[in-house]
């Protein structure tokens, strides 16, 4: 039994949510007043909106994305965009419109990944079709995915799975054979970014096997590091698909699924999708959209105001990026001095950083689940255990993140973040004292005591 005195203040390095002071409440309040007191505009915000979303917001998002990404294929147009109820809600709409529970062979997830996304696929009739491809240094194991896709296609042909079963072509003109779901930039939980070469390879693979790549691109805007301000962001997978269109049915093979929830506040359930014009029009025909019009119409108009006034852009450049950059540097400093000597290493070592997370690889002797329970009980600090991102029960290659933990830099302030890492170091040293040939069992017994 440890004799360590447990600190009274909880430090939460697990919660994936911005610190309350970073929530732009006053800016949103100003935007809401501006919209709702406009005698010529308030009715547009309070009535049903067009299925594609408010045209002014689509136009403004097109300009904003064009200025940020500077895509090789030229400026982004509003016709390539629709407004959504956030990335998760829109993922479900995509599956409703473009997949069939039988004809769609598989959903490919890059492990480790969030288990909650699995529920969205299963709710849309794809239970039993979720498969795993491992992450490598460039983002995902492209050769492994190619082999697995070929095998699935062979199985589909052998079983005569050549046409959608539950979706008619009249109402669902495009059904994809495969779905590839990924977070190409600053991925949750590992914070890795997919290389440009790997993005191009993935697009070519998707075209070969009639797959749709759904890319969660929300963390692209939260980037810092060596010359980050002067470095053009990686092209999105949807940008690569657009600039190199080959023979196509017009729907494309990649979409960008974005959300304002990570950029403004989790409660702002508004997002955008960018894809081909044909894809966007078909997506807007989802029953839940056509029944009531554009999702989140009211808050969409607030966000339009935030974009047109430059408030959202300033919130990112003047508040979020400087705060998160400082927090990252503080974490990196205490990591180098405390955790690195104990054998812990950072999974990502790229010069440009971003997003909310650090993925820490623990020493071979240290089990992540036991360690997370240990530091929660004895040191009052919460971390996300790697097992939370382990996709058990799904086919394909299986990841084993049993030696990893995730730290989120969004919730706690700098002092708490550094103190949290110090506690992790104290916990690891204390846990190491109990190492023995039967160490893991001994530690579990202590945790139960």
PDB file of N, CA and C in Angstrom, residues 48-137:
ATOM      1  N   UNK A  48     -37.114  28.089 -41.217  1.00  0.00           N
ATOM      2  CA  UNK A  48     -36.371  26.993 -41.845  1.00  0.00           C
ATOM      3  C   UNK A  48     -35.426  27.551 -42.895  1.00  0.00           C
ATOM      4  N   UNK A  49     -34.227  26.999 -42.934  1.00  0.00           N
ATOM      5  CA  UNK A  49     -33.253  27.421 -43.928  1.00  0.00           C
ATOM      6  C   UNK A  49     -33.226  26.477 -45.106  1.00  0.00           C
ATOM      7  N   UNK A  50     -32.530  26.836 -46.180  1.00  0.00           N
ATOM      8  CA  UNK A  50     -32.407  25.957 -47.342  1.00  0.00           C
ATOM      9  C   UNK A  50     -31.671  24.674 -46.985  1.00  0.00           C
ATOM     10  N   UNK A  51     -31.949  23.614 -47.728  1.00  0.00           N
ATOM     11  CA  UNK A  51     -31.384  22.304 -47.400  1.00  0.00           C
ATOM     12  C   UNK A  51     -29.855  22.310 -47.364  1.00  0.00           C
ATOM     13  N   UNK A  52     -29.233  23.102 -48.215  1.00  0.00           N
ATOM     14  CA  UNK A  52     -27.778  23.158 -48.248  1.00  0.00           C
ATOM     15  C   UNK A  52     -27.198  24.020 -47.133  1.00  0.00           C
ATOM     16  N   UNK A  53     -28.064  24.715 -46.399  1.00  0.00           N
ATOM     17  CA  UNK A  53     -27.607  25.627 -45.361  1.00  0.00           C
ATOM     18  C   UNK A  53     -27.667  27.061 -45.843  1.00  0.00           C
ATOM     19  N   UNK A  54     -27.543  28.015 -44.930  1.00  0.00           N
ATOM     20  CA  UNK A  54     -27.637  29.432 -45.308  1.00  0.00           C
ATOM     21  C   UNK A  54     -26.603  29.797 -46.384  1.00  0.00           C
ATOM     22  N   UNK A  55     -27.074  30.354 -47.474  1.00  0.00           N
ATOM     23  CA  UNK A  55     -26.169  30.722 -48.567  1.00  0.00           C
ATOM     24  C   UNK A  55     -25.077  31.693 -48.120  1.00  0.00           C
ATOM     25  N   UNK A  56     -25.381  32.718 -47.316  1.00  0.00           N
ATOM     26  CA  UNK A  56     -24.306  33.621 -46.878  1.00  0.00           C
ATOM     27  C   UNK A  56     -23.201  32.902 -46.116  1.00  0.00           C
ATOM     28  N   UNK A  57     -23.560  31.926 -45.283  1.00  0.00           N
ATOM     29  CA  UNK A  57     -22.539  31.198 -44.531  1.00  0.00           C
ATOM     30  C   UNK A  57     -21.724  30.312 -45.460  1.00  0.00           C
ATOM     31  N   UNK A  58     -22.367  29.654 -46.404  1.00  0.00           N
ATOM     32  CA  UNK A  58     -21.630  28.816 -47.354  1.00  0.00           C
ATOM     33  C   UNK A  58     -20.623  29.652 -48.131  1.00  0.00           C
ATOM     34  N   UNK A  59     -21.040  30.836 -48.544  1.00  0.00           N
ATOM     35  CA  UNK A  59     -20.134  31.714 -49.288  1.00  0.00           C
ATOM     36  C   UNK A  59     -18.967  32.168 -48.419  1.00  0.00           C
ATOM     37  N   UNK A  60     -19.255  32.492 -47.173  1.00  0.00           N
ATOM     38  CA  UNK A  60     -18.203  32.965 -46.278  1.00  0.00           C
ATOM     39  C   UNK A  60     -17.238  31.842 -45.911  1.00  0.00           C
ATOM     40  N   UNK A  61     -17.762  30.632 -45.685  1.00  0.00           N
ATOM     41  CA  UNK A  61     -16.906  29.487 -45.389  1.00  0.00           C
ATOM     42  C   UNK A  61     -16.018  29.175 -46.588  1.00  0.00           C
ATOM     43  N   UNK A  62     -16.559  29.308 -47.805  1.00  0.00           N
ATOM     44  CA  UNK A  62     -15.767  29.059 -49.008  1.00  0.00           C
ATOM     45  C   UNK A  62     -14.557  30.000 -49.077  1.00  0.00           C
ATOM     46  N   UNK A  63     -14.792  31.276 -48.785  1.00  0.00           N
ATOM     47  CA  UNK A  63     -13.694  32.246 -48.784  1.00  0.00           C
ATOM     48  C   UNK A  63     -12.683  31.916 -47.688  1.00  0.00           C
ATOM     49  N   UNK A  64     -13.174  31.629 -46.508  1.00  0.00           N
ATOM     50  CA  UNK A  64     -12.319  31.322 -45.356  1.00  0.00           C
ATOM     51  C   UNK A  64     -11.443  30.101 -45.628  1.00  0.00           C
ATOM     52  N   UNK A  65     -12.037  29.021 -46.144  1.00  0.00           N
ATOM     53  CA  UNK A  65     -11.274  27.813 -46.445  1.00  0.00           C
ATOM     54  C   UNK A  65     -10.266  28.062 -47.559  1.00  0.00           C
ATOM     55  N   UNK A  66     -10.661  28.821 -48.564  1.00  0.00           N
ATOM     56  CA  UNK A  66      -9.756  29.113 -49.681  1.00  0.00           C
ATOM     57  C   UNK A  66      -8.533  29.881 -49.206  1.00  0.00           C
ATOM     58  N   UNK A  67      -8.739  30.848 -48.334  1.00  0.00           N
ATOM     59  CA  UNK A  67      -7.625  31.645 -47.824  1.00  0.00           C
ATOM     60  C   UNK A  67      -6.715  30.818 -46.927  1.00  0.00           C
ATOM     61  N   UNK A  68      -7.283  29.876 -46.190  1.00  0.00           N
ATOM     62  CA  UNK A  68      -6.475  29.084 -45.266  1.00  0.00           C
ATOM     63  C   UNK A  68      -5.685  27.992 -46.004  1.00  0.00           C
ATOM     64  N   UNK A  69      -6.370  27.217 -46.857  1.00  0.00           N
ATOM     65  CA  UNK A  69      -5.720  26.065 -47.487  1.00  0.00           C
ATOM     66  C   UNK A  69      -4.966  26.425 -48.767  1.00  0.00           C
ATOM     67  N   UNK A  70      -5.395  27.476 -49.467  1.00  0.00           N
ATOM     68  CA  UNK A  70      -4.809  27.863 -50.753  1.00  0.00           C
ATOM     69  C   UNK A  70      -4.644  26.640 -51.658  1.00  0.00           C
ATOM     70  N   UNK A  71      -5.752  25.945 -51.956  1.00  0.00           N
ATOM     71  CA  UNK A  71      -5.662  24.687 -52.705  1.00  0.00           C
ATOM     72  C   UNK A  71      -5.130  24.883 -54.119  1.00  0.00           C
ATOM     73  N   UNK A  72      -4.367  23.893 -54.599  1.00  0.00           N
ATOM     74  CA  UNK A  72      -3.780  23.957 -55.934  1.00  0.00           C
ATOM     75  C   UNK A  72      -4.844  24.002 -57.027  1.00  0.00           C
ATOM     76  N   UNK A  73      -6.004  23.443 -56.760  1.00  0.00           N
ATOM     77  CA  UNK A  73      -7.073  23.407 -57.757  1.00  0.00           C
ATOM     78  C   UNK A  73      -7.826  24.726 -57.849  1.00  0.00           C
ATOM     79  N   UNK A  74      -7.446  25.710 -57.038  1.00  0.00           N
ATOM     80  CA  UNK A  74      -8.093  27.006 -57.096  1.00  0.00           C
ATOM     81  C   UNK A  74      -9.051  27.225 -55.941  1.00  0.00           C
ATOM     82  N   UNK A  75      -9.631  28.434 -55.866  1.00  0.00           N
ATOM     83  CA  UNK A  75     -10.526  28.760 -54.753  1.00  0.00           C
ATOM     84  C   UNK A  75     -11.700  27.782 -54.638  1.00  0.00           C
ATOM     85  N   UNK A  76     -12.119  27.587 -53.415  1.00  0.00           N
ATOM     86  CA  UNK A  76     -13.270  26.732 -53.125  1.00  0.00           C
ATOM     87  C   UNK A  76     -14.542  27.539 -53.355  1.00  0.00           C
ATOM     88  N   UNK A  77     -15.521  26.929 -53.973  1.00  0.00           N
ATOM     89  CA  UNK A  77     -16.788  27.608 -54.244  1.00  0.00           C
ATOM     90  C   UNK A  77     -17.856  27.155 -53.262  1.00  0.00           C
ATOM     91  N   UNK A  78     -18.863  27.995 -53.084  1.00  0.00           N
ATOM     92  CA  UNK A  78     -19.973  27.653 -52.189  1.00  0.00           C
ATOM     93  C   UNK A  78     -20.713  26.416 -52.666  1.00  0.00           C
ATOM     94  N   UNK A  79     -20.663  26.145 -53.976  1.00  0.00           N
ATOM     95  CA  UNK A  79     -21.373  24.980 -54.516  1.00  0.00           C
ATOM     96  C   UNK A  79     -20.771  23.668 -54.036  1.00  0.00           C
ATOM     97  N   UNK A  80     -19.557  23.706 -53.535  1.00  0.00           N
ATOM     98  CA  UNK A  80     -18.923  22.493 -53.010  1.00  0.00           C
ATOM     99  C   UNK A  80     -19.207  22.285 -51.523  1.00  0.00           C
ATOM    100  N   UNK A  81     -20.021  23.162 -50.937  1.00  0.00           N
ATOM    101  CA  UNK A  81     -20.233  23.150 -49.489  1.00  0.00           C
ATOM    102  C   UNK A  81     -21.695  23.002 -49.120  1.00  0.00           C
ATOM    103  N   UNK A  82     -21.920  22.288 -48.022  1.00  0.00           N
ATOM    104  CA  UNK A  82     -23.223  22.357 -47.352  1.00  0.00           C
ATOM    105  C   UNK A  82     -22.966  22.493 -45.857  1.00  0.00           C
ATOM    106  N   UNK A  83     -23.907  23.106 -45.173  1.00  0.00           N
ATOM    107  CA  UNK A  83     -23.800  23.314 -43.732  1.00  0.00           C
ATOM    108  C   UNK A  83     -24.456  22.138 -43.019  1.00  0.00           C
ATOM    109  N   UNK A  84     -23.826  21.675 -41.950  1.00  0.00           N
ATOM    110  CA  UNK A  84     -24.285  20.476 -41.253  1.00  0.00           C
ATOM    111  C   UNK A  84     -24.540  20.760 -39.775  1.00  0.00           C
ATOM    112  N   UNK A  85     -25.037  19.753 -39.099  1.00  0.00           N
ATOM    113  CA  UNK A  85     -25.260  19.843 -37.665  1.00  0.00           C
ATOM    114  C   UNK A  85     -24.058  19.381 -36.861  1.00  0.00           C
ATOM    115  N   UNK A  86     -22.870  19.503 -37.433  1.00  0.00           N
ATOM    116  CA  UNK A  86     -21.646  19.056 -36.769  1.00  0.00           C
ATOM    117  C   UNK A  86     -21.101  17.796 -37.414  1.00  0.00           C
ATOM    118  N   UNK A  87     -19.844  17.473 -37.122  1.00  0.00           N
ATOM    119  CA  UNK A  87     -19.171  16.363 -37.795  1.00  0.00           C
ATOM    120  C   UNK A  87     -19.822  15.017 -37.504  1.00  0.00           C
ATOM    121  N   UNK A  88     -20.221  14.777 -36.259  1.00  0.00           N
ATOM    122  CA  UNK A  88     -20.809  13.474 -35.907  1.00  0.00           C
ATOM    123  C   UNK A  88     -22.174  13.293 -36.543  1.00  0.00           C
ATOM    124  N   UNK A  89     -23.025  14.334 -36.434  1.00  0.00           N
ATOM    125  CA  UNK A  89     -24.344  14.255 -37.047  1.00  0.00           C
ATOM    126  C   UNK A  89     -24.222  14.066 -38.544  1.00  0.00           C
ATOM    127  N   UNK A  90     -23.284  14.758 -39.154  1.00  0.00           N
ATOM    128  CA  UNK A  90     -23.149  14.665 -40.605  1.00  0.00           C
ATOM    129  C   UNK A  90     -22.574  13.329 -41.041  1.00  0.00           C
ATOM    130  N   UNK A  91     -21.710  12.739 -40.223  1.00  0.00           N
ATOM    131  CA  UNK A  91     -21.209  11.402 -40.541  1.00  0.00           C
ATOM    132  C   UNK A  91     -22.370  10.436 -40.681  1.00  0.00           C
ATOM    133  N   UNK A  92     -23.328  10.537 -39.784  1.00  0.00           N
ATOM    134  CA  UNK A  92     -24.501   9.673 -39.863  1.00  0.00           C
ATOM    135  C   UNK A  92     -25.297   9.934 -41.142  1.00  0.00           C
ATOM    136  N   UNK A  93     -25.448  11.201 -41.519  1.00  0.00           N
ATOM    137  CA  UNK A  93     -26.176  11.538 -42.750  1.00  0.00           C
ATOM    138  C   UNK A  93     -25.456  10.982 -43.980  1.00  0.00           C
ATOM    139  N   UNK A  94     -24.136  11.057 -44.001  1.00  0.00           N
ATOM    140  CA  UNK A  94     -23.371  10.507 -45.121  1.00  0.00           C
ATOM    141  C   UNK A  94     -23.644   9.019 -45.267  1.00  0.00           C
ATOM    142  N   UNK A  95     -23.633   8.305 -44.160  1.00  0.00           N
ATOM    143  CA  UNK A  95     -23.861   6.861 -44.194  1.00  0.00           C
ATOM    144  C   UNK A  95     -25.280   6.538 -44.644  1.00  0.00           C
ATOM    145  N   UNK A  96     -26.243   7.351 -44.230  1.00  0.00           N
ATOM    146  CA  UNK A  96     -27.629   7.138 -44.649  1.00  0.00           C
ATOM    147  C   UNK A  96     -27.788   7.252 -46.160  1.00  0.00           C
ATOM    148  N   UNK A  97     -27.087   8.192 -46.761  1.00  0.00           N
ATOM    149  CA  UNK A  97     -27.258   8.471 -48.183  1.00  0.00           C
ATOM    150  C   UNK A  97     -26.343   7.664 -49.093  1.00  0.00           C
ATOM    151  N   UNK A  98     -25.192   7.237 -48.605  1.00  0.00           N
ATOM    152  CA  UNK A  98     -24.185   6.696 -49.526  1.00  0.00           C
ATOM    153  C   UNK A  98     -23.700   5.296 -49.176  1.00  0.00           C
ATOM    154  N   UNK A  99     -24.354   4.608 -48.247  1.00  0.00           N
ATOM    155  CA  UNK A  99     -23.972   3.231 -47.950  1.00  0.00           C
ATOM    156  C   UNK A  99     -25.199   2.336 -47.946  1.00  0.00           C
ATOM    157  N   UNK A 100     -24.950   1.058 -48.139  1.00  0.00           N
ATOM    158  CA  UNK A 100     -25.984   0.018 -48.080  1.00  0.00           C
ATOM    159  C   UNK A 100     -25.485  -1.071 -47.145  1.00  0.00           C
ATOM    160  N   UNK A 101     -26.324  -1.547 -46.219  1.00  0.00           N
ATOM    161  CA  UNK A 101     -25.851  -2.519 -45.218  1.00  0.00           C
ATOM    162  C   UNK A 101     -25.267  -3.795 -45.792  1.00  0.00           C
ATOM    163  N   UNK A 102     -25.631  -4.139 -47.041  1.00  0.00           N
ATOM    164  CA  UNK A 102     -25.093  -5.350 -47.664  1.00  0.00           C
ATOM    165  C   UNK A 102     -24.027  -5.003 -48.702  1.00  0.00           C
ATOM    166  N   UNK A 103     -24.375  -4.141 -49.642  1.00  0.00           N
ATOM    167  CA  UNK A 103     -23.474  -3.846 -50.755  1.00  0.00           C
ATOM    168  C   UNK A 103     -22.182  -3.178 -50.292  1.00  0.00           C
ATOM    169  N   UNK A 104     -22.254  -2.285 -49.337  1.00  0.00           N
ATOM    170  CA  UNK A 104     -21.039  -1.673 -48.788  1.00  0.00           C
ATOM    171  C   UNK A 104     -20.254  -2.755 -48.056  1.00  0.00           C
ATOM    172  N   UNK A 105     -19.072  -3.059 -48.578  1.00  0.00           N
ATOM    173  CA  UNK A 105     -18.325  -4.219 -48.078  1.00  0.00           C
ATOM    174  C   UNK A 105     -17.760  -4.004 -46.683  1.00  0.00           C
ATOM    175  N   UNK A 106     -17.203  -2.805 -46.433  1.00  0.00           N
ATOM    176  CA  UNK A 106     -16.500  -2.607 -45.161  1.00  0.00           C
ATOM    177  C   UNK A 106     -16.345  -1.131 -44.858  1.00  0.00           C
ATOM    178  N   UNK A 107     -16.176  -0.848 -43.571  1.00  0.00           N
ATOM    179  CA  UNK A 107     -15.776   0.470 -43.074  1.00  0.00           C
ATOM    180  C   UNK A 107     -14.389   0.302 -42.482  1.00  0.00           C
ATOM    181  N   UNK A 108     -13.436   1.114 -42.957  1.00  0.00           N
ATOM    182  CA  UNK A 108     -12.044   0.988 -42.528  1.00  0.00           C
ATOM    183  C   UNK A 108     -11.703   2.112 -41.569  1.00  0.00           C
ATOM    184  N   UNK A 109     -11.248   1.740 -40.391  1.00  0.00           N
ATOM    185  CA  UNK A 109     -10.890   2.687 -39.342  1.00  0.00           C
ATOM    186  C   UNK A 109      -9.391   2.605 -39.076  1.00  0.00           C
ATOM    187  N   UNK A 110      -8.761   3.756 -38.929  1.00  0.00           N
ATOM    188  CA  UNK A 110      -7.327   3.806 -38.665  1.00  0.00           C
ATOM    189  C   UNK A 110      -7.117   3.756 -37.160  1.00  0.00           C
ATOM    190  N   UNK A 111      -6.531   2.680 -36.678  1.00  0.00           N
ATOM    191  CA  UNK A 111      -6.350   2.484 -35.243  1.00  0.00           C
ATOM    192  C   UNK A 111      -4.992   3.004 -34.789  1.00  0.00           C
ATOM    193  N   UNK A 112      -4.918   3.541 -33.547  1.00  0.00           N
ATOM    194  CA  UNK A 112      -6.006   3.680 -32.565  1.00  0.00           C
ATOM    195  C   UNK A 112      -6.951   4.826 -32.930  1.00  0.00           C
ATOM    196  N   UNK A 113      -8.196   4.656 -32.541  1.00  0.00           N
ATOM    197  CA  UNK A 113      -9.187   5.673 -32.877  1.00  0.00           C
ATOM    198  C   UNK A 113     -10.280   5.702 -31.825  1.00  0.00           C
ATOM    199  N   UNK A 114     -11.165   6.691 -31.927  1.00  0.00           N
ATOM    200  CA  UNK A 114     -12.244   6.838 -30.959  1.00  0.00           C
ATOM    201  C   UNK A 114     -13.290   5.746 -31.149  1.00  0.00           C
ATOM    202  N   UNK A 115     -13.628   5.074 -30.069  1.00  0.00           N
ATOM    203  CA  UNK A 115     -14.621   4.012 -30.169  1.00  0.00           C
ATOM    204  C   UNK A 115     -16.020   4.559 -30.417  1.00  0.00           C
ATOM    205  N   UNK A 116     -16.286   5.819 -30.019  1.00  0.00           N
ATOM    206  CA  UNK A 116     -17.634   6.359 -30.167  1.00  0.00           C
ATOM    207  C   UNK A 116     -18.032   6.442 -31.629  1.00  0.00           C
ATOM    208  N   UNK A 117     -17.057   6.647 -32.534  1.00  0.00           N
ATOM    209  CA  UNK A 117     -17.395   6.708 -33.948  1.00  0.00           C
ATOM    210  C   UNK A 117     -17.912   5.365 -34.448  1.00  0.00           C
ATOM    211  N   UNK A 118     -17.480   4.279 -33.818  1.00  0.00           N
ATOM    212  CA  UNK A 118     -17.949   2.953 -34.221  1.00  0.00           C
ATOM    213  C   UNK A 118     -19.459   2.835 -34.067  1.00  0.00           C
ATOM    214  N   UNK A 119     -19.991   3.442 -33.024  1.00  0.00           N
ATOM    215  CA  UNK A 119     -21.435   3.370 -32.778  1.00  0.00           C
ATOM    216  C   UNK A 119     -22.220   4.030 -33.911  1.00  0.00           C
ATOM    217  N   UNK A 120     -21.692   5.104 -34.475  1.00  0.00           N
ATOM    218  CA  UNK A 120     -22.385   5.779 -35.577  1.00  0.00           C
ATOM    219  C   UNK A 120     -22.478   4.848 -36.777  1.00  0.00           C
ATOM    220  N   UNK A 121     -21.401   4.130 -37.087  1.00  0.00           N
ATOM    221  CA  UNK A 121     -21.428   3.193 -38.208  1.00  0.00           C
ATOM    222  C   UNK A 121     -22.393   2.045 -37.930  1.00  0.00           C
ATOM    223  N   UNK A 122     -22.357   1.525 -36.715  1.00  0.00           N
ATOM    224  CA  UNK A 122     -23.232   0.410 -36.374  1.00  0.00           C
ATOM    225  C   UNK A 122     -24.694   0.819 -36.410  1.00  0.00           C
ATOM    226  N   UNK A 123     -25.016   2.016 -35.953  1.00  0.00           N
ATOM    227  CA  UNK A 123     -26.397   2.486 -35.975  1.00  0.00           C
ATOM    228  C   UNK A 123     -26.941   2.627 -37.394  1.00  0.00           C
ATOM    229  N   UNK A 124     -26.050   2.737 -38.361  1.00  0.00           N
ATOM    230  CA  UNK A 124     -26.466   2.889 -39.750  1.00  0.00           C
ATOM    231  C   UNK A 124     -26.394   1.572 -40.529  1.00  0.00           C
ATOM    232  N   UNK A 125     -26.506   0.456 -39.794  1.00  0.00           N
ATOM    233  CA  UNK A 125     -26.627  -0.846 -40.435  1.00  0.00           C
ATOM    234  C   UNK A 125     -25.322  -1.494 -40.839  1.00  0.00           C
ATOM    235  N   UNK A 126     -24.190  -0.963 -40.387  1.00  0.00           N
ATOM    236  CA  UNK A 126     -22.896  -1.485 -40.811  1.00  0.00           C
ATOM    237  C   UNK A 126     -22.213  -2.305 -39.717  1.00  0.00           C
ATOM    238  N   UNK A 127     -22.992  -2.761 -38.758  1.00  0.00           N
ATOM    239  CA  UNK A 127     -22.452  -3.613 -37.701  1.00  0.00           C
ATOM    240  C   UNK A 127     -21.871  -4.877 -38.321  1.00  0.00           C
ATOM    241  N   UNK A 128     -20.689  -5.270 -37.873  1.00  0.00           N
ATOM    242  CA  UNK A 128     -20.024  -6.439 -38.422  1.00  0.00           C
ATOM    243  C   UNK A 128     -19.159  -6.142 -39.626  1.00  0.00           C
ATOM    244  N   UNK A 129     -19.214  -4.910 -40.138  1.00  0.00           N
ATOM    245  CA  UNK A 129     -18.424  -4.539 -41.303  1.00  0.00           C
ATOM    246  C   UNK A 129     -17.263  -3.611 -40.943  1.00  0.00           C
ATOM    247  N   UNK A 130     -17.096  -3.306 -39.663  1.00  0.00           N
ATOM    248  CA  UNK A 130     -16.011  -2.424 -39.244  1.00  0.00           C
ATOM    249  C   UNK A 130     -14.707  -3.198 -39.174  1.00  0.00           C
ATOM    250  N   UNK A 131     -13.698  -2.655 -39.836  1.00  0.00           N
ATOM    251  CA  UNK A 131     -12.402  -3.312 -39.903  1.00  0.00           C
ATOM    252  C   UNK A 131     -11.304  -2.300 -39.588  1.00  0.00           C
ATOM    253  N   UNK A 132     -10.173  -2.816 -39.161  1.00  0.00           N
ATOM    254  CA  UNK A 132      -9.098  -1.977 -38.643  1.00  0.00           C
ATOM    255  C   UNK A 132      -7.887  -2.034 -39.560  1.00  0.00           C
ATOM    256  N   UNK A 133      -7.302  -0.869 -39.812  1.00  0.00           N
ATOM    257  CA  UNK A 133      -5.986  -0.796 -40.445  1.00  0.00           C
ATOM    258  C   UNK A 133      -5.078  -0.002 -39.518  1.00  0.00           C
ATOM    259  N   UNK A 134      -3.853  -0.454 -39.358  1.00  0.00           N
ATOM    260  CA  UNK A 134      -2.961   0.157 -38.379  1.00  0.00           C
ATOM    261  C   UNK A 134      -2.362   1.468 -38.892  1.00  0.00           C
ATOM    262  N   UNK A 135      -2.034   2.332 -37.947  1.00  0.00           N
ATOM    263  CA  UNK A 135      -1.335   3.575 -38.239  1.00  0.00           C
ATOM    264  C   UNK A 135       0.164   3.297 -38.330  1.00  0.00           C
ATOM    265  N   UNK A 136       0.830   3.969 -39.283  1.00  0.00           N
ATOM    266  CA  UNK A 136       2.279   3.897 -39.340  1.00  0.00           C
ATOM    267  C   UNK A 136       2.844   5.308 -39.285  1.00  0.00           C
ATOM    268  N   UNK A 137       4.113   5.468 -39.589  1.00  0.00           N
ATOM    269  CA  UNK A 137       4.755   6.777 -39.460  1.00  0.00           C
ATOM    270  C   UNK A 137       4.188   7.805 -40.429  1.00  0.00           C
TER     271      UNK A 137
END
